[in-house]
Amino acid sequence: MVNEIGFVGLGIMGRPMAKNLIKHGCSLMVNDISLEAVKELTRAGAKAGTLSEIGASCEIVFISLPNGKIVQEVLFNENALSSSLRPGSLVIDTSSVTPDDAHTCENRLKEKGVSFIDAPVSGGEPKAIDGTLAIMAGGKPEDFDRALPYFKMIGGSATLIGECGSGSIAKLANQIIVNLNIAAVSEALVLAAKAGADPRKVFEAIRGGLAGSAVLDAKAPMMMDRNFKPGGKISINLKDIKNVTKTAQEIDVPLPFTSLLLEVMLALKVSGHLEEDHSAIVKFFEGLANVQLGKQSES
Amino acid sequence: MVNEIGFVGLGIMGRPMAKNLIKHGCSLMVNDISLEAVKELTRAGAKAGTLSEIGASCEIVFISLPNGKIVQEVLFNENALSSSLRPGSLVIDTSSVTPDDAHTCENRLKEKGVSFIDAPVSGGEPKAIDGTLAIMAGGKPEDFDRALPYFKMIGGSATLIGECGSGSIAKLANQIIVNLNIAAVSEALVLAAKAGADPRKVFEAIRGGLAGSAVLDAKAPMMMDRNFKPGGKISINLKDIKNVTKTAQEIDVPLPFTSLLLEVMLALKVSGHLEEDHSAIVKFFEGLANVQLGKQSES
């Protein structure tokens, strides 16, 4: 174990991951643009530090940020992490970015003798809190082995997919499945509700069969309870789905369902649902059919 | 328990359901157009009977047939079940039909004093064999209670959704989720494969997270092993998805994703994949991207 672990980005996902590292005995130096988030972590036992302080004193630095652009700013801006990271140190980026973003980070850090793993996570806030995230990593096996003790503190599983960028590929694949499955659950429950069946009973009846999924169990109750508190915001998932279509267009993979999903999520942005949980994707379909799951099942 | 249970329709789903009833001590009289299927069941301890013999001697008759048209033929044709069913008997239709089909059966049987439950199932052949199907029933509570001991012999769960037809609504909802999730898994793994990530490792990495589902666990390995032996045939699922869009159009529920799915399944019919497992939906996306999951992961 190294002396001090850096953690940059204390959002919905970063905060519980950082706390779990502390719980497992790590000495943490943290940074975020939100002073409140930093305070919450210092109360939990972390030290606060600037990016260059973290770079100078931490051999291993975790990153958890909203997108690839901010990841690169935090790494490569003046006085940012890479200004002070020492050769031999390791950056673990748990953000969801494109494979291209990951390759850029890897190549620019390599010039300074710093290793990089793209290690996006899945499971949302609840699994981040429980320390049972699914971690999908891309990088060198020796760097993965070095990160593994810390992955075990924040995740239920950690898989080395392949070289750098492949963690991000796996995460894009993950986000296709998650968000399309939310759309599928939405169409199914909206149809059931308008056809006069109680969506809660339909949910109970189908969840044990082939329709069963983590999405169905986590998101259908939120839809029916009209609880759209994130969890995983539409804004973050829209960013991921944009990264999917960008990547797919670069390597010639037609994705008719994911493209339609992007249009749906853009429509939800326009109608003001960007900061809600992605279970609010159901609102698009409720709008089309002029029916609401919650109202249906209260009646 | 009644003396003798009727069972009409011994296909992929009917056969294991009938066998589980026998295993739990039911005396069964069976019928199917396939003599081979009937022989298989008589070897397992069932009696063979014509439809009118089954109607005459069984108070409870299970039906498991490919579509609503055949269900109505088996019930209402000359010398079919309803010609001999006695007042007070109960027909349990485990086939996947439209809510309208179920209402028609209920109303026509009611004239003869015969009760009807629509009780479609989910879980596919494996769960039919294990006796752990999810059963979603529509009908009168007293008829559901009468069916329940038998549901427990073939299912892991049985839920009374509401009045007759609501079992079929739940099944349509189920089929939307199952088949759209297969499309989602397909787009995700095809993108990953063409991006150069091993789909097997991606599968292992994401199945513990929010992307996890019964579909992912059951169908992704079939896609990667190039094993498209049904299971649930595309032909049957296409029929269900047609029933979804038919029902949705009648009650004004726009379903953009399910409609797109119908087009995909029609294309798979044209290209000759109708009798394969619905995991073969992946072939549509592989064709678009000119990549194959199995080949990718063997390399």
Coordinates of C-alpha atoms in Angstrom, one line a residue:
Chain A
M1 CA 0.0 0.0 0.0
V2 CA 1.2 3.5 -0.8
N3 CA 1.3 6.3 1.7
E4 CA -1.3 8.5 0.3
I5 CA -3.9 8.1 -2.4
G6 CA -5.1 11.1 -4.4
F7 CA -8.8 11.5 -5.3
V8 CA -10.0 14.1 -7.7
G9 CA -13.7 14.6 -8.3
L10 CA -16.2 14.2 -5.4
G11 CA -19.5 14.0 -7.2
I12 CA -22.3 11.5 -6.8
M13 CA -19.9 8.6 -7.6
G14 CA -16.6 10.0 -6.4
R15 CA -17.7 10.9 -2.9
P16 CA -18.8 7.3 -1.9
M17 CA -15.8 5.8 -3.6
A18 CA -13.4 8.1 -1.7
K19 CA -15.2 7.3 1.5
N20 CA -14.9 3.6 1.0
L21 CA -11.1 4.0 0.4
I22 CA -10.9 5.8 3.7
K23 CA -13.0 3.2 5.5
H24 CA -10.5 0.5 4.3
G25 CA -7.6 2.4 5.9
C26 CA -6.4 4.6 3.0
S27 CA -4.9 8.0 3.7
L28 CA -6.6 10.2 1.2
M29 CA -5.8 13.6 -0.3
V30 CA -8.9 15.0 -2.1
N31 CA -9.8 17.8 -4.5
D32 CA -13.1 19.0 -6.0
I33 CA -14.4 22.4 -7.3
S34 CA -17.2 22.0 -4.7
L35 CA -15.8 23.2 -1.3
E36 CA -18.8 21.5 0.3
A37 CA -17.8 18.1 -1.2
V38 CA -14.2 18.6 0.0
K39 CA -15.5 19.5 3.5
E40 CA -17.6 16.3 3.6
L41 CA -14.5 14.3 2.9
T42 CA -12.2 16.1 5.3
R43 CA -14.8 15.4 8.0
A44 CA -14.5 11.8 7.0
G45 CA -10.8 11.8 7.5
A46 CA -9.3 13.0 4.2
K47 CA -6.8 15.8 3.7
A48 CA -7.7 18.6 1.2
G49 CA -5.1 19.4 -1.5
T50 CA -4.6 21.4 -4.7
L51 CA -4.1 19.3 -7.9
S52 CA -0.4 20.0 -7.8
E53 CA -0.1 19.0 -4.1
I54 CA -1.9 15.8 -4.9
G55 CA 0.4 15.1 -7.9
A56 CA 3.5 15.8 -5.7
S57 CA 2.5 13.6 -2.8
C58 CA 0.4 10.7 -4.2
E59 CA 1.8 7.7 -6.1
I60 CA -1.7 6.7 -7.0
V61 CA -4.4 9.1 -8.0
F62 CA -8.1 8.3 -8.6
I63 CA -10.1 10.5 -10.9
S64 CA -14.0 10.7 -11.0
L65 CA -15.1 13.5 -13.3
P66 CA -18.1 14.3 -15.5
N67 CA -16.4 14.0 -18.9
G68 CA -13.2 13.6 -20.9
K69 CA -12.6 17.3 -21.4
I70 CA -12.6 17.9 -17.6
V71 CA -10.4 14.9 -17.1
Q72 CA -7.8 16.3 -19.5
E73 CA -8.0 19.8 -17.8
V74 CA -7.4 18.2 -14.4
L75 CA -4.5 16.3 -15.7
F76 CA -2.8 18.7 -18.2
N77 CA -3.7 22.3 -17.4
E78 CA -1.1 24.5 -15.9
N79 CA -0.5 23.6 -12.2
A80 CA -2.7 20.5 -12.7
L81 CA -1.9 16.9 -11.7
S82 CA 0.7 16.1 -14.4
S83 CA 2.7 19.2 -13.5
S84 CA 3.9 17.5 -10.3
L85 CA 3.2 13.7 -10.8
R86 CA 6.4 11.8 -10.4
P87 CA 7.6 9.1 -12.8
G88 CA 6.3 5.7 -11.7
S89 CA 3.0 7.0 -10.4
L90 CA -0.3 5.7 -11.6
V91 CA -3.5 7.6 -12.6
I92 CA -6.8 5.6 -12.4
D93 CA -9.6 7.3 -14.2
T94 CA -13.0 6.0 -13.1
S95 CA -14.8 8.7 -15.3
S96 CA -16.8 7.6 -18.3
V97 CA -15.0 8.9 -21.4
T98 CA -14.4 7.8 -25.0
P99 CA -11.7 5.2 -25.8
D100 CA -10.0 8.1 -27.7
D101 CA -10.0 10.2 -24.6
A102 CA -8.3 7.4 -22.7
H103 CA -5.7 6.9 -25.4
T104 CA -4.9 10.7 -25.2
C105 CA -4.4 10.6 -21.5
E106 CA -2.3 7.5 -21.6
N107 CA 0.0 8.9 -24.3
R108 CA 0.5 12.3 -22.7
L109 CA 1.2 10.8 -19.2
K110 CA 3.6 8.3 -20.7
E111 CA 5.9 11.2 -21.7
K112 CA 6.2 11.9 -18.0
G113 CA 6.7 8.2 -17.1
V114 CA 3.3 8.1 -15.4
S115 CA 1.0 5.1 -16.0
F116 CA -2.7 5.4 -16.8
I117 CA -5.7 3.0 -16.5
D118 CA -9.2 3.8 -17.7
A119 CA -11.4 2.2 -15.2
P120 CA -15.0 3.3 -15.5
V121 CA -17.5 1.9 -13.1
S122 CA -21.1 0.8 -13.2
G123 CA -23.8 0.3 -10.6
G124 CA -24.7 3.9 -9.8
E125 CA -24.7 5.6 -6.5
P126 CA -26.2 2.7 -4.5
K127 CA -23.4 0.3 -5.5
A128 CA -20.8 3.1 -5.1
I129 CA -22.0 3.5 -1.5
D130 CA -22.0 -0.3 -0.9
G131 CA -18.6 -0.6 -2.4
T132 CA -19.9 -3.1 -4.9
L133 CA -19.4 -1.3 -8.2
A134 CA -18.6 -3.2 -11.4
I135 CA -15.2 -1.9 -12.5
M136 CA -14.1 -2.4 -16.1
A137 CA -10.4 -1.6 -16.7
G138 CA -8.2 -1.0 -19.6
G139 CA -4.4 -0.8 -19.3
K140 CA -1.2 -2.8 -18.6
P141 CA -1.6 -5.9 -16.5
E142 CA 1.0 -4.7 -14.0
D143 CA -0.8 -1.4 -13.5
F144 CA -4.1 -3.3 -13.1
D145 CA -2.4 -5.5 -10.4
R146 CA -1.2 -2.4 -8.6
A147 CA -4.7 -0.9 -8.7
L148 CA -6.5 -4.1 -7.7
P149 CA -6.2 -3.7 -3.8
Y150 CA -8.0 -0.3 -4.2
F151 CA -10.5 -1.6 -6.7
K152 CA -11.5 -4.2 -4.1
M153 CA -12.3 -1.4 -1.7
I154 CA -14.8 0.2 -4.0
G155 CA -16.0 -2.6 -6.2
G156 CA -17.7 -5.9 -6.2
S157 CA -15.8 -6.9 -9.3
A158 CA -12.9 -5.6 -11.3
T159 CA -12.2 -6.9 -14.8
L160 CA -9.1 -6.1 -16.9
I161 CA -10.7 -6.0 -20.4
G162 CA -7.5 -5.3 -22.4
E163 CA -5.3 -2.4 -23.3
C164 CA -5.9 1.2 -22.4
G165 CA -9.3 2.4 -23.8
S166 CA -11.0 -1.0 -23.5
G167 CA -12.4 -0.1 -20.1
S168 CA -14.1 2.8 -21.8
I169 CA -15.4 0.5 -24.6
A170 CA -16.9 -1.8 -22.0
K171 CA -18.5 1.2 -20.2
L172 CA -20.0 2.5 -23.5
A173 CA -21.4 -1.1 -24.1
N174 CA -22.7 -0.9 -20.5
Q175 CA -24.4 2.4 -21.0
I176 CA -26.1 1.2 -24.3
I177 CA -27.6 -1.7 -22.4
V178 CA -28.6 0.2 -19.3
N179 CA -30.3 3.2 -21.1
L180 CA -32.0 1.1 -23.8
N181 CA -33.3 -1.2 -21.1
I182 CA -34.7 1.8 -19.3
A183 CA -36.4 2.7 -22.6
A184 CA -37.7 -0.9 -22.9
V185 CA -39.1 -0.9 -19.4
S186 CA -40.7 2.5 -20.1
E187 CA -42.5 1.3 -23.3
A188 CA -43.6 -1.9 -21.5
L189 CA -45.0 -0.2 -18.4
V190 CA -46.6 2.7 -20.3
L191 CA -48.4 0.2 -22.6
A192 CA -49.5 -1.9 -19.6
A193 CA -50.8 1.2 -17.7
K194 CA -52.7 2.5 -20.7
A195 CA -54.1 -1.0 -21.4
G196 CA -55.6 -0.9 -17.8
A197 CA -53.2 -3.2 -16.0
D198 CA -51.6 -2.1 -12.7
P199 CA -47.9 -1.5 -13.6
R200 CA -46.9 -2.5 -10.1
K201 CA -48.5 -6.0 -10.5
V202 CA -47.0 -6.3 -14.0
F203 CA -43.6 -5.4 -12.5
E204 CA -44.0 -8.0 -9.7
A205 CA -45.1 -10.7 -12.2
I206 CA -42.3 -10.2 -14.8
R207 CA -39.3 -9.5 -12.6
G208 CA -38.6 -13.2 -11.9
G209 CA -38.6 -14.1 -15.6
L210 CA -36.4 -13.3 -18.6
A211 CA -37.5 -9.7 -18.4
G212 CA -35.7 -9.4 -15.0
S213 CA -32.8 -7.1 -14.7
A214 CA -30.9 -4.7 -12.4
V215 CA -32.5 -1.9 -14.4
L216 CA -36.0 -3.2 -13.9
D217 CA -35.5 -3.7 -10.1
A218 CA -33.8 -0.3 -9.6
K219 CA -35.7 1.9 -12.1
A220 CA -39.3 0.6 -12.4
P221 CA -40.1 1.4 -8.7
M222 CA -38.6 4.9 -9.2
M223 CA -40.9 5.5 -12.2
M224 CA -44.0 4.3 -10.3
D225 CA -43.1 6.2 -7.2
R226 CA -42.4 9.4 -9.2
N227 CA -39.0 9.5 -7.6
F228 CA -36.5 10.9 -10.1
K229 CA -33.8 11.9 -7.7
P230 CA -30.4 10.9 -9.2
G231 CA -28.7 8.2 -9.0
G232 CA -27.5 8.5 -12.5
K233 CA -28.5 11.8 -14.1
I234 CA -29.8 12.0 -17.7
S235 CA -27.1 14.7 -18.3
I236 CA -24.3 12.1 -17.5
N237 CA -26.0 9.3 -19.5
L238 CA -26.7 11.6 -22.4
K239 CA -22.9 12.4 -22.5
D240 CA -22.2 8.7 -22.5
I241 CA -24.7 8.0 -25.3
K242 CA -23.1 10.8 -27.3
N243 CA -19.8 9.2 -26.7
V244 CA -21.3 5.9 -27.9
T245 CA -22.5 7.4 -31.2
K246 CA -19.3 9.4 -31.7
T247 CA -17.2 6.2 -31.3
A248 CA -19.6 4.1 -33.4
Q249 CA -19.5 6.6 -36.2
E250 CA -15.7 6.6 -36.2
I251 CA -15.4 2.8 -36.5
D252 CA -18.5 2.3 -38.7
V253 CA -21.0 0.6 -36.4
P254 CA -24.6 1.4 -37.2
L255 CA -26.6 1.5 -34.0
P256 CA -30.3 2.2 -34.9
F257 CA -31.6 1.7 -31.3
T258 CA -29.0 3.8 -29.6
S259 CA -29.4 6.6 -32.1
L260 CA -33.1 6.7 -31.5
L261 CA -32.3 6.7 -27.8
L262 CA -30.0 9.7 -28.3
E263 CA -32.9 11.6 -29.9
V264 CA -35.2 10.7 -26.9
M265 CA -32.6 11.9 -24.4
L266 CA -32.1 15.2 -26.4
A267 CA -35.9 15.7 -26.3
L268 CA -35.8 15.2 -22.5
K269 CA -33.0 17.8 -22.3
V270 CA -35.2 20.3 -24.2
S271 CA -38.1 19.6 -21.9
G272 CA -36.0 20.2 -18.8
H273 CA -35.3 16.8 -17.4
L274 CA -31.5 16.8 -17.7
E275 CA -30.7 16.8 -14.0
E276 CA -33.2 14.0 -13.1
D277 CA -32.3 10.4 -12.8
H278 CA -32.3 8.5 -16.1
S279 CA -35.3 6.6 -15.0
A280 CA -37.1 9.8 -16.1
I281 CA -36.6 8.6 -19.6
V282 CA -40.1 7.1 -19.0
K283 CA -41.5 10.7 -19.1
F284 CA -40.8 10.8 -22.9
F285 CA -43.0 7.7 -23.4
E286 CA -45.6 8.9 -20.9
G287 CA -45.8 12.1 -22.9
L288 CA -46.3 10.3 -26.2
A289 CA -49.1 8.1 -24.8
N290 CA -50.6 10.8 -22.4
V291 CA -50.6 8.4 -19.4
Q292 CA -48.6 8.5 -16.2
L293 CA -47.4 5.4 -14.3
G294 CA -47.7 6.9 -10.8
K295 CA -51.2 8.2 -11.3
Q296 CA -52.3 4.9 -12.9
S297 CA -51.2 2.8 -9.9
E298 CA -52.6 5.2 -7.3
S299 CA -56.1 4.9 -8.7
Chain B
M1 CA -57.0 -31.7 -6.6
V2 CA -59.1 -32.8 -9.6
N3 CA -59.0 -36.3 -11.0
E4 CA -57.5 -35.5 -14.4
I5 CA -55.8 -32.4 -15.9
G6 CA -56.0 -31.8 -19.6
F7 CA -53.0 -30.4 -21.4
V8 CA -53.3 -29.3 -25.0
G9 CA -50.1 -28.2 -26.9
L10 CA -46.8 -30.0 -26.3
G11 CA -44.3 -27.7 -27.9
I12 CA -41.0 -26.3 -26.5
M13 CA -42.9 -24.8 -23.5
G14 CA -45.9 -27.2 -23.2
R15 CA -43.9 -30.4 -23.0
P16 CA -41.8 -29.5 -19.9
M17 CA -44.8 -27.9 -18.2
A18 CA -46.9 -31.0 -18.7
K19 CA -44.0 -33.2 -17.5
N20 CA -43.7 -31.1 -14.3
L21 CA -47.5 -31.6 -13.6
I22 CA -46.9 -35.3 -13.9
K23 CA -43.9 -35.2 -11.7
H24 CA -46.0 -33.5 -9.0
G25 CA -48.6 -36.3 -9.1
C26 CA -51.1 -35.0 -11.6
S27 CA -53.0 -37.5 -13.8
L28 CA -52.7 -35.9 -17.3
M29 CA -54.6 -36.3 -20.6
V30 CA -52.7 -34.7 -23.4
N31 CA -53.2 -33.6 -27.0
D32 CA -50.9 -32.2 -29.7
I33 CA -50.8 -32.3 -33.5
S34 CA -47.3 -33.9 -33.2
L35 CA -47.7 -37.6 -32.5
E36 CA -44.1 -37.7 -31.4
A37 CA -44.7 -35.1 -28.7
V38 CA -47.8 -37.0 -27.5
K39 CA -45.7 -40.3 -27.4
E40 CA -43.0 -38.5 -25.3
L41 CA -45.7 -37.6 -22.8
T42 CA -47.4 -40.9 -22.7
R43 CA -44.0 -42.5 -22.0
A44 CA -43.8 -40.0 -19.1
G45 CA -47.1 -41.3 -17.8
A46 CA -49.8 -39.2 -19.5
K47 CA -52.9 -40.5 -21.3
A48 CA -53.5 -39.4 -24.9
G49 CA -56.9 -38.0 -25.8
T50 CA -58.8 -36.2 -28.5
L51 CA -59.8 -32.6 -27.7
S52 CA -63.4 -33.7 -27.0
E53 CA -62.2 -36.5 -24.8
I54 CA -60.1 -34.0 -22.8
G55 CA -63.1 -31.6 -22.6
A56 CA -65.4 -34.4 -21.4
S57 CA -63.1 -35.9 -18.7
C58 CA -61.0 -32.9 -17.4
E59 CA -62.3 -30.2 -15.0
I60 CA -59.1 -28.2 -15.6
V61 CA -57.5 -27.9 -19.0
F62 CA -54.1 -26.2 -19.7
I63 CA -53.4 -24.8 -23.1
S64 CA -50.0 -24.0 -24.5
L65 CA -50.2 -23.0 -28.2
P66 CA -48.3 -20.8 -30.7
N67 CA -50.9 -18.0 -31.1
G68 CA -54.5 -16.8 -30.4
K69 CA -55.9 -18.2 -33.7
I70 CA -54.9 -21.7 -32.8
V71 CA -56.1 -21.3 -29.2
Q72 CA -59.5 -20.4 -30.6
E73 CA -59.5 -23.3 -33.0
V74 CA -58.6 -25.7 -30.2
L75 CA -61.4 -24.3 -28.1
F76 CA -64.2 -23.6 -30.5
N77 CA -63.9 -25.7 -33.7
E78 CA -66.3 -28.5 -34.2
N79 CA -65.5 -31.4 -31.8
A80 CA -62.9 -29.2 -30.1
L81 CA -62.6 -28.6 -26.3
S82 CA -65.7 -26.4 -25.8
S83 CA -67.9 -29.0 -27.4
S84 CA -67.6 -31.2 -24.4
L85 CA -66.3 -29.1 -21.5
R86 CA -68.7 -29.2 -18.6
P87 CA -70.0 -26.2 -16.7
G88 CA -67.8 -25.3 -13.8
S89 CA -64.6 -26.4 -15.6
L90 CA -61.6 -24.1 -16.0
V91 CA -59.4 -23.4 -19.0
I92 CA -56.0 -22.0 -18.3
D93 CA -54.3 -20.6 -21.4
T94 CA -50.5 -20.3 -21.0
S95 CA -50.1 -19.2 -24.6
S96 CA -49.1 -15.7 -25.5
V97 CA -52.0 -13.9 -27.1
T98 CA -53.5 -10.4 -27.3
P99 CA -55.7 -9.1 -24.4
D100 CA -58.5 -9.1 -27.1
D101 CA -57.9 -12.8 -27.8
A102 CA -58.2 -13.5 -24.1
H103 CA -61.5 -11.5 -23.8
T104 CA -62.9 -13.4 -26.7
C105 CA -62.1 -16.8 -25.2
E106 CA -63.5 -15.7 -21.8
N107 CA -66.8 -14.5 -23.3
R108 CA -67.4 -17.5 -25.5
L109 CA -66.6 -20.0 -22.7
K110 CA -68.8 -18.1 -20.2
E111 CA -71.8 -19.0 -22.4
K112 CA -71.1 -22.6 -21.5
G113 CA -70.4 -21.9 -17.8
V114 CA -66.7 -22.5 -18.3
S115 CA -64.2 -20.2 -16.6
F116 CA -61.1 -18.9 -18.4
I117 CA -57.7 -17.5 -17.2
D118 CA -55.1 -16.1 -19.5
A119 CA -51.9 -17.1 -17.8
P120 CA -48.9 -16.6 -20.1
V121 CA -45.5 -17.5 -18.8
S122 CA -42.0 -16.2 -19.1
G123 CA -38.6 -17.7 -18.6
G124 CA -38.2 -19.8 -21.7
E125 CA -37.5 -23.5 -22.0
P126 CA -34.8 -23.6 -19.2
K127 CA -37.3 -22.3 -16.6
A128 CA -40.1 -24.4 -18.0
I129 CA -37.9 -27.5 -17.4
D130 CA -36.9 -26.3 -13.9
G131 CA -40.5 -25.5 -13.1
T132 CA -39.5 -21.9 -12.2
L133 CA -41.5 -20.0 -14.9
A134 CA -42.9 -16.5 -14.1
I135 CA -46.7 -16.8 -14.5
M136 CA -48.8 -13.7 -15.1
A137 CA -52.4 -14.4 -14.8
G138 CA -55.6 -12.5 -15.6
G139 CA -59.0 -13.7 -14.4
K140 CA -61.3 -14.0 -11.4
P141 CA -59.6 -14.4 -8.0
E142 CA -61.5 -17.6 -7.3
D143 CA -60.3 -19.1 -10.6
F144 CA -56.8 -18.0 -9.9
D145 CA -57.0 -19.7 -6.5
R146 CA -58.2 -22.9 -8.1
A147 CA -55.3 -22.8 -10.6
L148 CA -52.7 -21.9 -8.0
P149 CA -51.7 -25.4 -6.9
Y150 CA -50.9 -26.3 -10.5
F151 CA -49.1 -23.0 -11.1
K152 CA -46.8 -23.9 -8.2
M153 CA -45.9 -27.1 -10.0
I154 CA -44.7 -25.3 -13.2
G155 CA -43.7 -21.9 -11.9
G156 CA -41.4 -20.1 -9.5
S157 CA -44.0 -17.3 -9.2
A158 CA -47.6 -16.7 -10.2
T159 CA -49.1 -13.3 -10.0
L160 CA -52.8 -12.4 -10.5
I161 CA -52.5 -9.1 -12.4
G162 CA -56.2 -8.3 -12.7
E163 CA -59.2 -9.3 -14.7
C164 CA -59.0 -11.6 -17.8
G165 CA -56.7 -10.1 -20.4
S166 CA -54.3 -8.6 -18.0
G167 CA -52.1 -11.7 -17.9
S168 CA -51.7 -11.1 -21.7
I169 CA -51.0 -7.4 -21.1
A170 CA -48.2 -8.3 -18.7
K171 CA -46.8 -10.8 -21.2
L172 CA -46.7 -8.2 -23.9
A173 CA -44.9 -5.9 -21.5
N174 CA -42.5 -8.8 -20.7
Q175 CA -41.8 -9.4 -24.4
I176 CA -41.1 -5.8 -25.1
I177 CA -38.5 -5.8 -22.4
V178 CA -37.0 -9.1 -23.3
N179 CA -36.6 -8.5 -27.0
L180 CA -35.5 -4.9 -26.7
N181 CA -33.0 -6.0 -24.2
I182 CA -31.6 -8.5 -26.6
A183 CA -31.3 -5.7 -29.2
A184 CA -29.6 -3.6 -26.6
V185 CA -27.1 -6.4 -25.7
S186 CA -26.5 -6.9 -29.4
E187 CA -25.7 -3.3 -30.2
A188 CA -23.4 -3.1 -27.1
L189 CA -21.4 -6.3 -27.9
V190 CA -21.2 -5.6 -31.6
L191 CA -19.8 -2.1 -30.9
A192 CA -17.3 -3.6 -28.3
A193 CA -16.2 -6.3 -30.7
K194 CA -15.6 -3.9 -33.6
A195 CA -13.9 -1.5 -31.3
G196 CA -11.4 -4.2 -30.5
A197 CA -12.5 -5.3 -27.0
D198 CA -13.1 -9.0 -26.3
P199 CA -16.9 -9.3 -25.9
R200 CA -16.5 -12.1 -23.4
K201 CA -14.4 -9.9 -21.1
V202 CA -16.9 -7.0 -21.6
F203 CA -19.7 -9.4 -20.7
E204 CA -17.9 -10.6 -17.6
A205 CA -17.1 -7.0 -16.6
I206 CA -20.6 -5.5 -16.9
R207 CA -22.9 -8.4 -15.8
G208 CA -22.5 -7.5 -12.1
G209 CA -23.6 -3.9 -12.7
L210 CA -26.7 -2.0 -13.8
A211 CA -26.4 -3.7 -17.2
G212 CA -27.0 -7.1 -15.6
S213 CA -30.1 -9.0 -16.6
A214 CA -31.5 -12.4 -17.2
V215 CA -31.3 -11.7 -20.9
L216 CA -27.6 -10.7 -20.7
D217 CA -26.8 -13.9 -18.7
A218 CA -28.8 -16.2 -20.9
K219 CA -28.4 -14.7 -24.4
A220 CA -24.9 -13.1 -24.6
P221 CA -23.2 -16.5 -24.2
M222 CA -25.4 -17.9 -26.9
M223 CA -24.4 -15.0 -29.2
M224 CA -20.7 -15.5 -28.5
D225 CA -20.9 -19.3 -28.8
R226 CA -22.9 -19.1 -32.0
N227 CA -25.5 -21.3 -30.4
F228 CA -28.9 -20.2 -31.7
K229 CA -30.8 -23.4 -30.9
P230 CA -34.2 -22.3 -29.4
G231 CA -35.1 -21.6 -26.5
G232 CA -37.5 -18.9 -27.6
K233 CA -37.8 -18.8 -31.4
I234 CA -37.8 -15.6 -33.3
S235 CA -41.0 -16.7 -34.9
I236 CA -42.8 -16.8 -31.6
N237 CA -41.3 -13.6 -30.4
L238 CA -42.1 -11.9 -33.7
K239 CA -45.7 -13.0 -33.2
D240 CA -45.7 -11.5 -29.7
I241 CA -44.2 -8.2 -30.9
K242 CA -46.8 -8.0 -33.6
N243 CA -49.4 -8.5 -30.9
V244 CA -47.7 -5.6 -29.0
T245 CA -47.9 -3.2 -31.9
K246 CA -51.5 -4.3 -32.7
T247 CA -52.6 -3.7 -29.2
A248 CA -50.7 -0.5 -28.8
Q249 CA -52.2 0.9 -32.0
E250 CA -55.7 0.1 -30.8
I251 CA -55.3 2.0 -27.6
D252 CA -53.0 4.8 -28.9
V253 CA -49.7 4.1 -27.3
P254 CA -46.8 5.2 -29.6
L255 CA -43.9 2.7 -29.1
P256 CA -40.9 3.9 -31.2
F257 CA -38.4 1.3 -30.0
T258 CA -40.7 -1.7 -30.2
S259 CA -41.8 -0.6 -33.7
L260 CA -38.2 -0.4 -34.8
L261 CA -37.7 -3.9 -33.2
L262 CA -40.6 -5.2 -35.3
E263 CA -38.8 -4.1 -38.5
V264 CA -35.6 -5.8 -37.3
M265 CA -37.4 -9.0 -36.6
L266 CA -39.2 -8.9 -40.0
A267 CA -35.8 -8.4 -41.7
L268 CA -34.5 -11.5 -39.8
K269 CA -37.5 -13.4 -41.1
V270 CA -36.7 -12.4 -44.6
S271 CA -33.0 -13.5 -44.2
G272 CA -34.1 -16.9 -42.9
H273 CA -33.6 -16.8 -39.1
L274 CA -37.2 -17.3 -38.1
E275 CA -36.7 -20.7 -36.4
E276 CA -33.6 -19.7 -34.5
D277 CA -33.5 -18.5 -30.9
H278 CA -34.3 -14.8 -30.5
S279 CA -30.7 -14.3 -29.4
A280 CA -30.1 -14.5 -33.2
I281 CA -31.4 -10.9 -33.2
V282 CA -27.7 -10.1 -32.9
K283 CA -27.2 -11.2 -36.5
F284 CA -29.1 -8.2 -37.8
F285 CA -26.6 -5.9 -36.0
E286 CA -23.6 -8.0 -36.9
G287 CA -24.7 -7.7 -40.6
L288 CA -24.9 -3.9 -40.3
A289 CA -21.4 -3.6 -38.8
N290 CA -19.9 -6.5 -40.7
V291 CA -18.5 -8.1 -37.6
Q292 CA -19.3 -11.4 -35.8
L293 CA -19.1 -11.8 -32.1
G294 CA -18.0 -15.4 -32.2
K295 CA -15.1 -14.9 -34.6
Q296 CA -14.0 -11.8 -32.7
S297 CA -13.6 -13.7 -29.4
E298 CA -12.0 -16.7 -30.9
S299 CA -9.2 -14.6 -32.3

